[in-house]
Amino acid sequence: MTKEHINVCPHDCWDTCSMTVTVDEAGKAVKIRGNKEHPVTKGFLCIKVNNYLERVYHPERILYPMKRIGKKGEGAFEQISWEEAIQQITDAFKETIRQYGPEAVLPYSYAGTMGLINYGSMDRRFFGKMGASRLARTLCASAASAALHSVYGTRLGVDPEDMVHSRLIIAWGTNTIHTNVHQFPIMEEARKNGAVLVVIDPYKHETAEKADIHLQIRPGTDSALALGMMHLLINNDQLDHAYITNYLQGFEELKERVKPYTPAHVADITGLTEQEIIEFTQLYATTKASLIRCGFGPQRHTTGGEIIRTLAVLPALTGAWKELGGGFLLANMDVGINYENLYRPDVYEGNPREINCAQLGSALLQREKPVKALYVYNSNPALVTPDANKVTEGLMREDLFTIVHEQHMTETCRYADIILPATTTLEHVDIHTSYWHLYVQVNEPSIEPLGEAKPNTETFRLLAKAMGYTEDCFRDSDEDLIRQALNSPHPFLKGITYETLKEKKYQKISFEGEHFFPFQQGFLTPSKKIEALAPQMKELGLEPLVNYTPLEQKEENPGQYPLHFLTVKSKHFLNSSFGNVETLKKREKEPVLYMNPQDALSRGIEEGDQVKVYNDRGEIVLPAKISEKVGVGVLITPINLWKKNVNVTTSEALTDLGGGATYYTNFVEAVKLG
């Protein structure tokens, strides 16, 4: 007789879906689908996770610990026991610490799982106790996070379920059909209620094609458009003066800042027409329940923090935050989880250096204070880290002892000395929050771990014991960790416990009233207002007032690289995840290079030609797809990292705020081969 279990999708995605998993009498998961009862998932999953069981039962799934028997990069390994693996790892750690100090050990993880305890709990305690180098986890959203903190004092926005009440939805830098599949039906419901959908994006992707209006902006010019909108709102006196007085800091300075940003000037910067700018601003000014649904794309530029700060100020001018379905939504991250309980900084030793994960290549190649031991989990840095050729060179070092805890034989695994088998979300317990919707969810195992796979938490308990760490926190069970995470004084978590989650499977955060208005009691900034002028920016060497700064090329010879290369999200893969799932590989087919007809003509490139895209850092070859889906001077390819690693061209340069990766400030040239 089959049984049904409720699991949570663990991947780095807005939707954090609730999944119904059917398990047969033999204990094998045989069916997976969206949980019909969940208010956001509503019974359907994305095309990626519909094929999740192929990932769980993949014939090349890593099931046992292994050690390297060939040269690095060859992928030759033999099976060993967990006891031998733990012994070899801790011997390497102890010897590294003895010779070079604990900072010579570097943990490297990111968002391979978003379950709170396997994302970050026992691992932070372990490496903190060791005194290892600390990793700044900045690949995805750190510029946006820092920007939201500076403007609002927290990383909160509109409840996405309330977007059905929006009358203008601006999808700014996001292709929701591919990356946030449960967002688009909410948008469509709002449109049935009379809403207008505007997409602002350099790429005419699927969401843009379905929108009422698409503004094909030049990459990285978003804040110029926002300042131009402010210029018109102020000049036309289309303002909510009472809201500005009560809730906006820096309005007088802002009025001066936006004076030069006339429609003509903004058109020159953004590539839009003056008419597009004027008409769009008028639509925004006259629609009170207007919502800016901002994606992560705009903050992946060198000026990413500045861009998000400027966009986040816009709703203050019209008072959109007062309206149900009005305001701004980039992320809902700060829902009250007790991270201090999870990380336990009280057991940390020393004051170690911090290494930015976007600069792993340089960290592995530096000669002073070298990294000698690297422990990789929840990530595939050989493919996802910027300047990938440099990362590969570092991973090839024979004097670098590398451990990879992984489900599949990724590119990073090929450079490992020890590989450990990791569980999937169907095989371990965890809790999840979303950085989009407002539900906390429990994930309980529906099947036994395959082979000898273990979750991160259990692995770090074993390592802590072998290292001789005796603090009680290293004996906490996974259930203990969940209770500690939820043991929070924050009102959002009132009534949410491990026991209630086990019973209900998911609970919405607690708030007063029928609808979530995150700033009804004021903002969490020092001024208690939206801060268009944030004095604390001076301490970071940044402009305190929202601004527009042109992108700065990071190539050694910028004049040689006139094309702006954007690497957008694929429909069938999530960064490097699912890249080995056959069903999805067949559907995605080969990656292509979208190029504007003018750029193709000037280079003698025709449809289907093999094109070399290159800069100082690296090169890839892609077939040309000639299309006006991209503007002049812009190249775009959907990410298919297992086939073509576009990150050989991306830079280690960091964002202005938050130290984030700048995947989208990437300049190249393109030439026809053959």
XYZ file of C-alpha atoms in Angstrom:
674
model
C 0.000 0.000 0.000
C 1.372 3.414 -0.915
C 1.713 6.288 1.516
C 1.762 10.026 0.934
C 4.221 12.368 2.632
C 4.643 16.140 2.602
C 8.101 17.448 1.729
C 9.495 20.877 0.889
C 11.460 21.776 -2.217
C 14.953 22.667 -0.916
C 16.244 24.640 -3.872
C 17.331 28.272 -4.086
C 14.038 29.565 -5.438
C 11.415 32.072 -4.385
C 8.557 29.578 -4.265
C 9.739 27.088 -1.579
C 7.056 24.668 -2.704
C 5.182 22.140 -0.616
C 5.370 18.727 -2.305
C 3.228 15.611 -1.968
C 5.427 12.523 -2.331
C 3.982 9.047 -2.882
C 6.052 6.162 -1.483
C 5.393 2.521 -2.408
C 5.454 -0.578 -0.189
C 9.170 -1.048 -0.826
C 9.919 2.426 0.535
C 10.661 3.987 -2.854
C 9.305 7.398 -3.833
C 7.302 6.847 -7.014
C 5.453 10.118 -7.549
C 5.950 13.780 -6.731
C 3.573 16.678 -7.258
C 2.607 20.009 -5.771
C 0.646 19.985 -2.525
C -2.923 20.959 -3.454
C -3.628 22.220 0.066
C -0.754 24.700 0.231
C -2.014 28.285 -0.340
C 0.884 29.211 -2.623
C 1.959 25.923 -4.232
C -1.682 25.123 -5.104
C -0.978 21.685 -6.504
C 1.701 22.356 -9.118
C 5.491 22.391 -9.278
C 7.947 23.851 -11.759
C 9.213 21.710 -14.614
C 12.503 21.216 -12.770
C 11.085 19.757 -9.569
C 8.444 17.736 -11.407
C 11.488 15.661 -12.360
C 13.003 15.632 -8.859
C 12.760 11.847 -8.513
C 15.141 11.501 -11.460
C 17.587 13.467 -9.362
C 17.000 11.373 -6.222
C 17.393 8.054 -8.050
C 19.954 9.163 -10.621
C 22.176 6.219 -11.637
C 25.275 8.288 -10.848
C 24.046 9.440 -7.433
C 26.890 9.432 -4.890
C 25.993 6.771 -2.328
C 29.235 6.075 -0.450
C 32.312 7.980 0.745
C 35.149 7.935 -1.776
C 38.784 8.949 -1.949
C 40.761 10.104 -4.951
C 43.046 7.548 -6.609
C 44.022 9.467 -9.745
C 45.160 12.969 -10.565
C 42.978 15.917 -9.664
C 40.400 16.532 -12.333
C 40.444 12.976 -13.689
C 37.451 11.878 -11.620
C 39.013 8.602 -10.455
C 37.849 7.513 -6.983
C 37.412 4.394 -4.882
C 34.894 3.634 -2.157
C 35.924 3.906 1.487
C 34.081 3.694 4.797
C 32.648 6.650 6.672
C 35.095 5.901 9.495
C 38.055 6.146 7.127
C 36.679 9.302 5.513
C 36.170 11.067 8.851
C 39.639 9.995 9.961
C 41.319 11.285 6.800
C 39.433 14.581 6.911
C 40.156 15.303 10.566
C 43.787 14.212 10.175
C 44.094 16.724 7.327
C 42.407 19.448 9.379
C 44.653 18.831 12.384
C 47.825 18.809 10.295
C 46.774 21.954 8.428
C 46.058 23.734 11.708
C 49.388 22.560 13.188
C 51.423 23.819 10.229
C 49.499 26.871 9.032
C 46.891 27.737 11.647
C 43.111 27.313 11.499
C 42.630 30.105 8.952
C 44.201 27.798 6.362
C 40.924 25.847 6.474
C 38.089 27.314 4.384
C 34.463 26.124 4.370
C 32.649 26.826 1.110
C 28.873 26.550 0.953
C 25.947 28.377 -0.495
C 22.335 27.554 -1.330
C 22.348 23.941 -2.494
C 19.723 23.426 0.162
C 17.633 26.178 1.705
C 16.503 24.086 4.665
C 17.576 26.150 7.656
C 19.460 23.523 9.613
C 21.247 21.965 6.642
C 21.970 25.392 5.170
C 23.609 26.691 8.332
C 23.713 25.304 11.881
C 26.108 22.564 12.945
C 28.549 23.606 10.206
C 28.781 27.181 11.522
C 29.425 25.854 15.027
C 32.086 23.448 13.763
C 34.136 25.864 11.677
C 33.586 28.668 14.206
C 34.989 26.509 16.997
C 37.916 25.590 14.767
C 38.689 29.250 14.037
C 38.656 28.549 10.295
C 38.469 31.338 7.744
C 34.941 32.683 7.553
C 33.080 32.678 4.270
C 31.117 35.734 3.168
C 28.210 34.089 1.366
C 27.449 36.767 -1.229
C 26.760 35.111 -4.583
C 23.063 35.813 -4.914
C 21.463 38.619 -2.942
C 23.883 40.402 -0.640
C 23.708 43.751 -2.454
C 19.907 43.653 -2.363
C 19.909 42.637 1.296
C 22.193 45.494 2.287
C 20.212 47.959 0.171
C 16.882 46.962 1.719
C 18.379 47.298 5.191
C 19.595 50.804 4.336
C 16.231 51.970 2.935
C 13.695 50.087 5.083
C 15.779 48.723 7.962
C 14.738 45.164 7.153
C 14.316 42.736 4.278
C 10.539 42.662 4.063
C 7.966 43.639 1.480
C 4.451 42.986 0.303
C 2.820 39.606 0.931
C 2.745 38.052 -2.566
C -0.730 36.660 -1.887
C -1.940 40.277 -1.633
C -0.719 41.074 -5.137
C -4.151 40.053 -6.429
C -5.205 43.480 -5.115
C -2.490 45.350 -7.058
C -3.624 47.523 -9.942
C -0.169 48.033 -11.440
C 2.508 45.352 -11.180
C 6.012 46.254 -12.325
C 8.162 43.148 -12.770
C 11.565 44.825 -12.611
C 14.449 42.563 -13.573
C 12.637 39.244 -13.135
C 11.380 36.540 -15.495
C 8.772 35.089 -13.175
C 7.557 32.432 -15.615
C 10.956 30.735 -15.328
C 12.145 31.664 -11.853
C 9.044 32.226 -9.698
C 6.340 30.122 -11.320
C 3.714 30.671 -8.613
C 4.101 34.439 -8.935
C 2.802 34.578 -12.486
C -0.669 33.118 -11.729
C -1.036 35.756 -8.995
C -0.148 38.415 -11.560
C -2.680 36.960 -13.980
C -5.396 37.011 -11.332
C -4.581 40.657 -10.629
C -4.847 41.390 -14.358
C -8.297 39.800 -14.436
C -9.155 42.283 -11.692
C -7.964 45.163 -13.865
C -4.218 45.345 -13.142
C -1.621 46.331 -15.734
C 1.601 44.294 -15.955
C 4.794 46.138 -16.910
C 8.099 44.318 -17.348
C 11.385 46.239 -17.178
C 14.221 44.082 -18.465
C 16.986 44.150 -21.111
C 15.693 40.768 -22.338
C 12.302 40.171 -23.954
C 11.796 36.913 -22.095
C 8.593 34.908 -21.723
C 7.189 37.134 -18.963
C 7.944 40.266 -20.991
C 6.184 38.771 -24.015
C 3.024 38.266 -21.961
C 3.130 41.719 -20.328
C 0.994 44.714 -21.246
C 4.132 46.854 -21.536
C 7.790 45.861 -21.914
C 10.455 48.502 -21.312
C 13.685 47.136 -22.792
C 16.152 49.027 -20.659
C 19.940 48.964 -21.064
C 21.610 46.769 -18.421
C 22.571 48.565 -15.219
C 20.659 51.792 -15.942
C 17.713 50.992 -13.656
C 18.449 53.699 -11.105
C 18.604 56.325 -13.869
C 15.076 55.347 -14.898
C 13.907 55.506 -11.275
C 15.433 58.977 -10.848
C 13.785 60.056 -14.087
C 10.437 58.870 -12.765
C 11.036 60.833 -9.565
C 11.893 63.910 -11.646
C 8.510 63.728 -13.380
C 6.563 62.911 -10.214
C 8.058 65.942 -8.468
C 7.769 68.325 -11.437
C 4.131 67.334 -11.991
C 3.394 67.383 -8.255
C 2.040 63.840 -8.413
C 3.103 63.166 -4.842
C 1.611 62.003 -1.572
C 2.884 64.942 0.477
C 1.585 63.646 3.797
C 3.273 60.291 3.325
C 6.527 61.960 2.298
C 6.464 64.195 5.383
C 5.829 61.300 7.736
C 7.843 58.517 6.162
C 10.596 59.735 3.816
C 13.997 61.010 4.917
C 15.964 63.123 2.437
C 13.181 64.465 0.239
C 14.639 67.981 -0.097
C 18.008 66.543 -1.128
C 16.243 64.141 -3.484
C 14.494 67.010 -5.273
C 17.909 68.467 -6.132
C 19.341 65.080 -7.118
C 16.644 64.354 -9.707
C 16.658 67.748 -11.457
C 19.080 66.689 -14.244
C 17.139 63.476 -14.924
C 14.823 64.853 -17.584
C 13.080 62.435 -19.962
C 15.596 63.314 -22.676
C 18.586 62.651 -20.422
C 17.128 59.409 -19.076
C 16.305 58.260 -22.605
C 19.961 58.740 -23.582
C 21.079 56.641 -20.617
C 18.501 53.844 -20.679
C 17.804 53.393 -24.382
C 14.079 53.949 -23.830
C 12.180 56.674 -25.669
C 11.093 59.856 -23.923
C 7.483 58.887 -24.614
C 7.927 55.500 -22.929
C 9.387 57.155 -19.838
C 6.658 59.794 -19.604
C 3.758 57.393 -20.178
C 5.094 54.798 -17.754
C 5.640 57.396 -15.031
C 2.122 58.726 -15.563
C 0.759 55.202 -15.152
C 2.731 54.802 -11.923
C 1.638 58.206 -10.627
C -2.055 57.595 -11.199
C -2.271 54.010 -9.914
C -2.213 54.027 -6.122
C -2.104 50.248 -5.598
C 1.124 50.007 -7.585
C 3.664 47.322 -6.781
C 7.280 47.058 -7.858
C 8.104 43.335 -7.906
C 11.873 43.505 -8.154
C 14.040 40.513 -9.009
C 17.647 39.796 -8.108
C 18.930 40.664 -11.586
C 19.423 44.435 -11.143
C 21.590 43.979 -8.038
C 24.114 41.735 -9.824
C 25.941 44.791 -11.167
C 28.854 46.736 -9.712
C 26.276 49.373 -8.746
C 23.743 46.809 -7.509
C 23.260 48.288 -4.058
C 22.704 51.770 -5.464
C 20.156 50.407 -7.958
C 18.052 48.633 -5.327
C 18.223 51.575 -2.916
C 16.871 53.892 -5.610
C 14.085 51.577 -6.751
C 12.994 50.949 -3.164
C 12.445 54.679 -2.572
C 9.949 55.096 -5.433
C 6.798 53.928 -3.541
C 7.389 56.582 -0.877
C 6.692 59.384 -3.348
C 3.229 58.129 -4.293
C 2.297 56.653 -0.915
C 1.876 53.223 -2.504
C 2.794 51.533 0.785
C -0.566 52.608 2.219
C -2.501 50.559 -0.319
C -3.361 46.869 -0.181
C -1.254 45.370 -2.952
C 0.923 48.490 -3.150
C 4.573 49.063 -2.313
C 7.703 47.072 -3.084
C 8.652 43.415 -2.978
C 12.127 42.139 -3.526
C 12.305 39.623 -0.683
C 10.692 38.575 2.577
C 13.716 37.268 4.452
C 13.484 38.602 7.998
C 10.728 36.483 9.514
C 12.164 36.071 13.013
C 14.250 32.867 12.867
C 16.748 32.689 15.745
C 19.982 32.378 13.784
C 22.093 33.003 16.870
C 20.694 29.801 18.340
C 21.572 27.963 15.136
C 25.075 29.382 14.644
C 26.126 29.570 18.316
C 28.786 32.304 17.991
C 29.546 31.865 21.709
C 31.704 28.811 20.847
C 33.719 30.522 18.098
C 37.487 30.783 18.538
C 39.736 33.649 17.477
C 39.046 36.446 15.025
C 39.705 34.828 11.642
C 39.839 36.498 8.253
C 36.799 36.631 5.995
C 36.970 35.377 2.411
C 34.302 36.420 -0.075
C 32.833 33.418 -1.863
C 32.727 35.386 -5.128
C 36.530 35.624 -4.956
C 37.310 31.965 -4.345
C 39.726 31.779 -7.270
C 41.975 34.487 -5.870
C 41.722 33.005 -2.372
C 42.910 29.603 -3.589
C 45.798 31.102 -5.551
C 47.155 33.575 -3.001
C 50.584 32.690 -1.618
C 50.425 34.601 1.642
C 48.267 32.832 4.240
C 47.281 30.153 1.710
C 44.141 28.040 1.930
C 45.338 24.476 2.484
C 42.085 22.648 3.197
C 38.753 23.323 1.486
C 35.444 21.809 2.602
C 32.668 22.210 0.004
C 28.985 21.532 0.696
C 25.695 22.926 -0.654
C 27.574 24.330 -3.632
C 29.358 23.592 -6.899
C 31.990 26.347 -6.982
C 33.811 25.029 -10.051
C 30.790 26.090 -12.098
C 28.914 28.786 -10.172
C 31.754 30.988 -8.909
C 32.883 33.983 -10.986
C 36.141 33.836 -12.950
C 35.820 30.063 -13.178
C 39.177 29.466 -14.878
C 40.898 30.901 -11.835
C 38.786 28.678 -9.554
C 39.733 25.589 -11.560
C 43.410 26.514 -11.350
C 43.079 26.763 -7.584
C 41.215 23.470 -7.263
C 43.955 21.739 -9.265
C 46.582 22.498 -6.604
C 48.103 19.259 -5.343
C 48.799 20.871 -1.956
C 45.111 21.717 -1.450
C 43.139 19.053 0.442
C 39.549 19.268 -0.781
C 36.462 17.602 0.672
C 33.141 17.718 -1.185
C 29.848 16.647 0.416
C 27.506 16.174 -2.532
C 24.594 14.232 -4.033
C 25.984 14.013 -7.574
C 29.347 13.894 -9.325
C 29.628 17.607 -10.035
C 32.528 19.361 -11.685
C 33.819 20.336 -8.231
C 33.834 16.679 -7.147
C 36.376 15.931 -9.872
C 38.963 17.930 -7.909
C 38.161 16.429 -4.499
C 40.416 14.302 -2.330
C 37.450 12.989 -0.346
C 33.815 12.863 -1.505
C 31.004 12.335 0.996
C 27.459 11.252 0.010
C 24.717 13.770 0.841
C 21.014 13.229 1.423
C 18.233 14.882 -0.569
C 15.230 16.651 0.922
C 13.265 13.369 0.791
C 15.787 11.789 3.172
C 16.266 14.226 6.062
C 14.388 16.499 8.435
C 14.525 20.300 8.170
C 12.466 23.474 8.305
C 12.099 26.036 5.570
C 11.178 29.657 5.203
C 10.711 31.337 1.840
C 12.382 34.559 0.771
C 9.153 35.344 -1.098
C 6.011 34.014 0.597
C 5.289 34.088 4.336
C 4.984 30.399 5.274
C 7.238 28.397 7.596
C 7.268 24.702 6.650
C 8.588 21.462 8.086
C 10.232 18.830 5.905
C 10.189 15.301 7.288
C 11.860 12.384 5.495
C 9.625 10.323 3.243
C 12.251 7.684 2.386
C 15.346 6.262 4.048
C 18.693 7.730 2.957
C 20.011 6.039 -0.164
C 23.232 4.104 0.321
C 25.242 5.700 3.119
C 24.171 9.286 2.461
C 24.119 11.627 5.450
C 22.835 15.190 5.935
C 25.203 18.057 6.691
C 24.162 18.125 10.337
C 25.057 14.496 11.038
C 28.343 14.817 9.155
C 29.451 17.805 11.207
C 28.502 16.042 14.430
C 30.840 13.208 13.415
C 33.616 15.639 12.491
C 33.219 17.582 15.745
C 33.520 14.402 17.789
C 36.615 13.319 15.854
C 38.184 16.764 16.354
C 37.594 16.486 20.108
C 35.054 19.312 20.379
C 33.159 18.636 23.601
C 30.687 21.520 23.879
C 27.094 20.376 24.345
C 25.972 22.177 21.185
C 27.784 19.597 19.054
C 25.464 16.908 20.390
C 22.242 18.695 19.442
C 19.976 16.536 17.304
C 18.276 17.833 14.179
C 15.050 18.117 16.159
C 16.910 20.151 18.801
C 18.174 22.471 16.079
C 14.687 23.026 14.698
C 13.347 23.898 18.139
C 16.261 26.278 18.707
C 15.622 28.049 15.391
C 11.962 28.580 16.281
C 12.701 29.615 19.876
C 12.486 33.301 19.070
C 10.925 36.321 20.781
C 9.916 37.726 17.397
C 6.121 38.156 17.094
C 6.166 36.692 13.572
C 6.843 33.241 15.070
C 4.171 33.386 17.754
C 2.384 30.040 17.819
C 4.850 28.344 15.459
C 6.712 25.415 17.044
C 8.188 22.166 15.816
C 5.175 20.352 17.233
C 2.624 22.588 15.491
C 4.538 22.323 12.222
C 4.611 18.532 12.428
C 0.853 18.617 12.785
C 0.041 21.304 10.192
C 3.096 20.977 7.859
C 3.106 24.746 7.222
C 2.095 27.916 9.076
C 1.939 31.531 7.970
C 3.894 33.975 10.091
C 1.857 35.759 12.747
C 0.775 39.375 12.239
C -2.101 41.624 13.250
C -5.041 42.083 10.928
C -6.186 40.249 7.843
C -3.370 41.495 5.598
C 0.388 41.892 6.043
C 1.508 45.532 6.142
C 5.159 45.221 7.215
C 5.675 48.925 7.949
C 2.370 49.875 9.534
C 4.235 50.759 12.740
C 6.997 52.607 10.880
C 10.262 51.563 9.318
C 13.196 49.917 11.090
C 15.832 52.431 9.982
C 17.548 54.819 12.440
C 15.159 57.595 11.345
C 12.119 55.246 11.427
C 11.505 56.397 7.839
C 12.295 55.259 4.313
C 15.826 56.563 3.869
C 16.482 58.086 0.466
C 19.286 59.761 2.391
C 21.107 57.212 4.545
C 23.956 58.911 6.471
C 25.477 55.557 7.451
C 26.501 55.056 3.814
C 29.306 57.573 4.395
C 30.975 55.127 6.771
C 31.140 52.648 3.881
C 32.601 55.234 1.529
C 29.353 55.395 -0.447
C 27.033 58.191 -1.532
C 24.364 58.618 1.192
C 21.720 59.894 -1.252
C 20.189 57.566 -3.844
C 21.960 58.027 -7.139
C 22.837 56.708 -10.591
C 26.418 55.718 -11.391
C 27.354 54.283 -14.808
C 28.709 50.741 -14.742
C 32.468 50.439 -14.628
C 34.083 47.831 -16.822
C 36.424 45.537 -14.883
C 38.246 44.175 -17.916
C 41.924 45.090 -18.298
C 41.269 46.418 -21.812
C 37.693 47.766 -21.665
C 37.782 49.340 -25.110
C 38.212 45.909 -26.666
C 34.989 44.563 -25.156
C 31.956 46.592 -26.284
C 29.245 43.972 -25.697
C 27.375 43.548 -22.419
C 27.018 39.812 -21.699
C 24.114 38.727 -19.477
C 23.730 35.133 -18.297
C 20.064 34.686 -17.423
C 18.250 31.871 -15.630
C 17.234 28.813 -17.599
C 13.762 27.280 -17.589
C 14.995 23.739 -16.964
C 17.999 24.200 -14.647
C 18.623 26.091 -11.420
C 22.186 27.384 -11.681
C 24.099 24.069 -11.847
C 21.344 21.959 -10.241
C 19.388 19.545 -12.486
C 22.085 19.834 -15.166
C 22.487 16.039 -15.190
C 18.772 15.137 -15.316
C 18.210 13.552 -18.738
C 14.574 14.620 -19.169
C 15.493 18.255 -18.579
C 18.641 18.081 -20.707
C 16.547 16.914 -23.667
C 14.052 19.726 -23.209
C 16.629 22.481 -22.757
C 18.723 21.331 -25.724
C 21.939 23.195 -26.497
C 22.563 26.665 -25.041
C 22.368 29.518 -27.547
C 23.619 33.089 -27.772
C 20.970 35.767 -28.336
C 22.394 38.657 -30.381
C 20.723 41.759 -31.785
C 20.585 41.880 -35.615
C 22.682 45.076 -35.729
C 25.487 43.513 -33.678
C 25.353 40.354 -35.791
C 25.445 42.275 -39.083
C 28.448 44.364 -38.056
C 30.357 41.163 -37.205
C 29.275 39.081 -40.178
C 27.419 36.643 -37.939
C 24.363 34.745 -39.170
C 21.788 32.516 -37.483
C 23.381 29.263 -36.288
C 26.998 30.390 -36.687
C 29.374 29.257 -33.980
C 30.420 32.375 -32.091
C 33.319 32.790 -29.697
C 32.423 35.068 -26.781
C 35.530 36.197 -24.934
C 37.302 38.689 -22.684
C 40.505 38.794 -20.635
C 39.260 36.062 -18.306
C 38.049 33.368 -20.666
C 35.954 32.324 -23.629
C 33.053 30.082 -24.604
C 31.598 29.090 -27.967
C 27.845 29.257 -28.579
C 25.579 29.099 -31.653
C 24.088 32.457 -32.615
C 20.380 33.167 -32.298
C 19.715 36.480 -34.051
C 16.862 38.232 -32.286
C 15.494 41.570 -31.181
C 14.723 39.968 -27.825
C 17.982 41.674 -26.854
C 18.957 45.275 -27.435
C 21.906 46.599 -29.406
C 25.168 45.986 -27.568
C 23.741 43.194 -25.404
C 24.355 39.438 -25.567
C 22.296 36.964 -23.564
C 22.515 33.232 -22.939
C 20.391 31.158 -20.555
C 22.579 29.419 -17.989
C 23.430 25.790 -18.802
C 26.570 25.374 -16.727
C 27.066 21.639 -17.272
C 27.242 22.271 -21.034
C 28.917 25.677 -21.253
C 30.355 27.414 -18.221
C 29.632 31.073 -18.880
C 31.403 31.940 -15.630
C 34.766 31.673 -17.364
C 34.000 35.238 -18.500
C 32.524 36.713 -15.299
C 34.535 38.824 -12.875
C 35.493 38.667 -9.209
C 34.577 42.365 -8.873
C 32.123 43.021 -6.030
C 28.998 45.134 -5.760
C 29.180 48.598 -4.233
C 27.125 47.493 -1.227
C 27.080 44.074 0.433
C 30.118 42.670 -1.376
C 27.993 40.695 -3.841
C 28.946 38.940 -7.059
C 28.674 41.058 -10.213
C 27.671 38.409 -12.749
C 25.845 40.973 -14.906
C 28.581 43.585 -15.199
C 30.414 41.505 -17.759
C 31.802 42.897 -21.005
C 32.972 40.801 -23.948
C 33.559 40.692 -27.683
C 32.054 38.138 -30.040
C 33.561 36.751 -33.264
C 32.380 34.206 -35.804
C 34.379 30.984 -35.949
C 35.274 29.181 -39.138
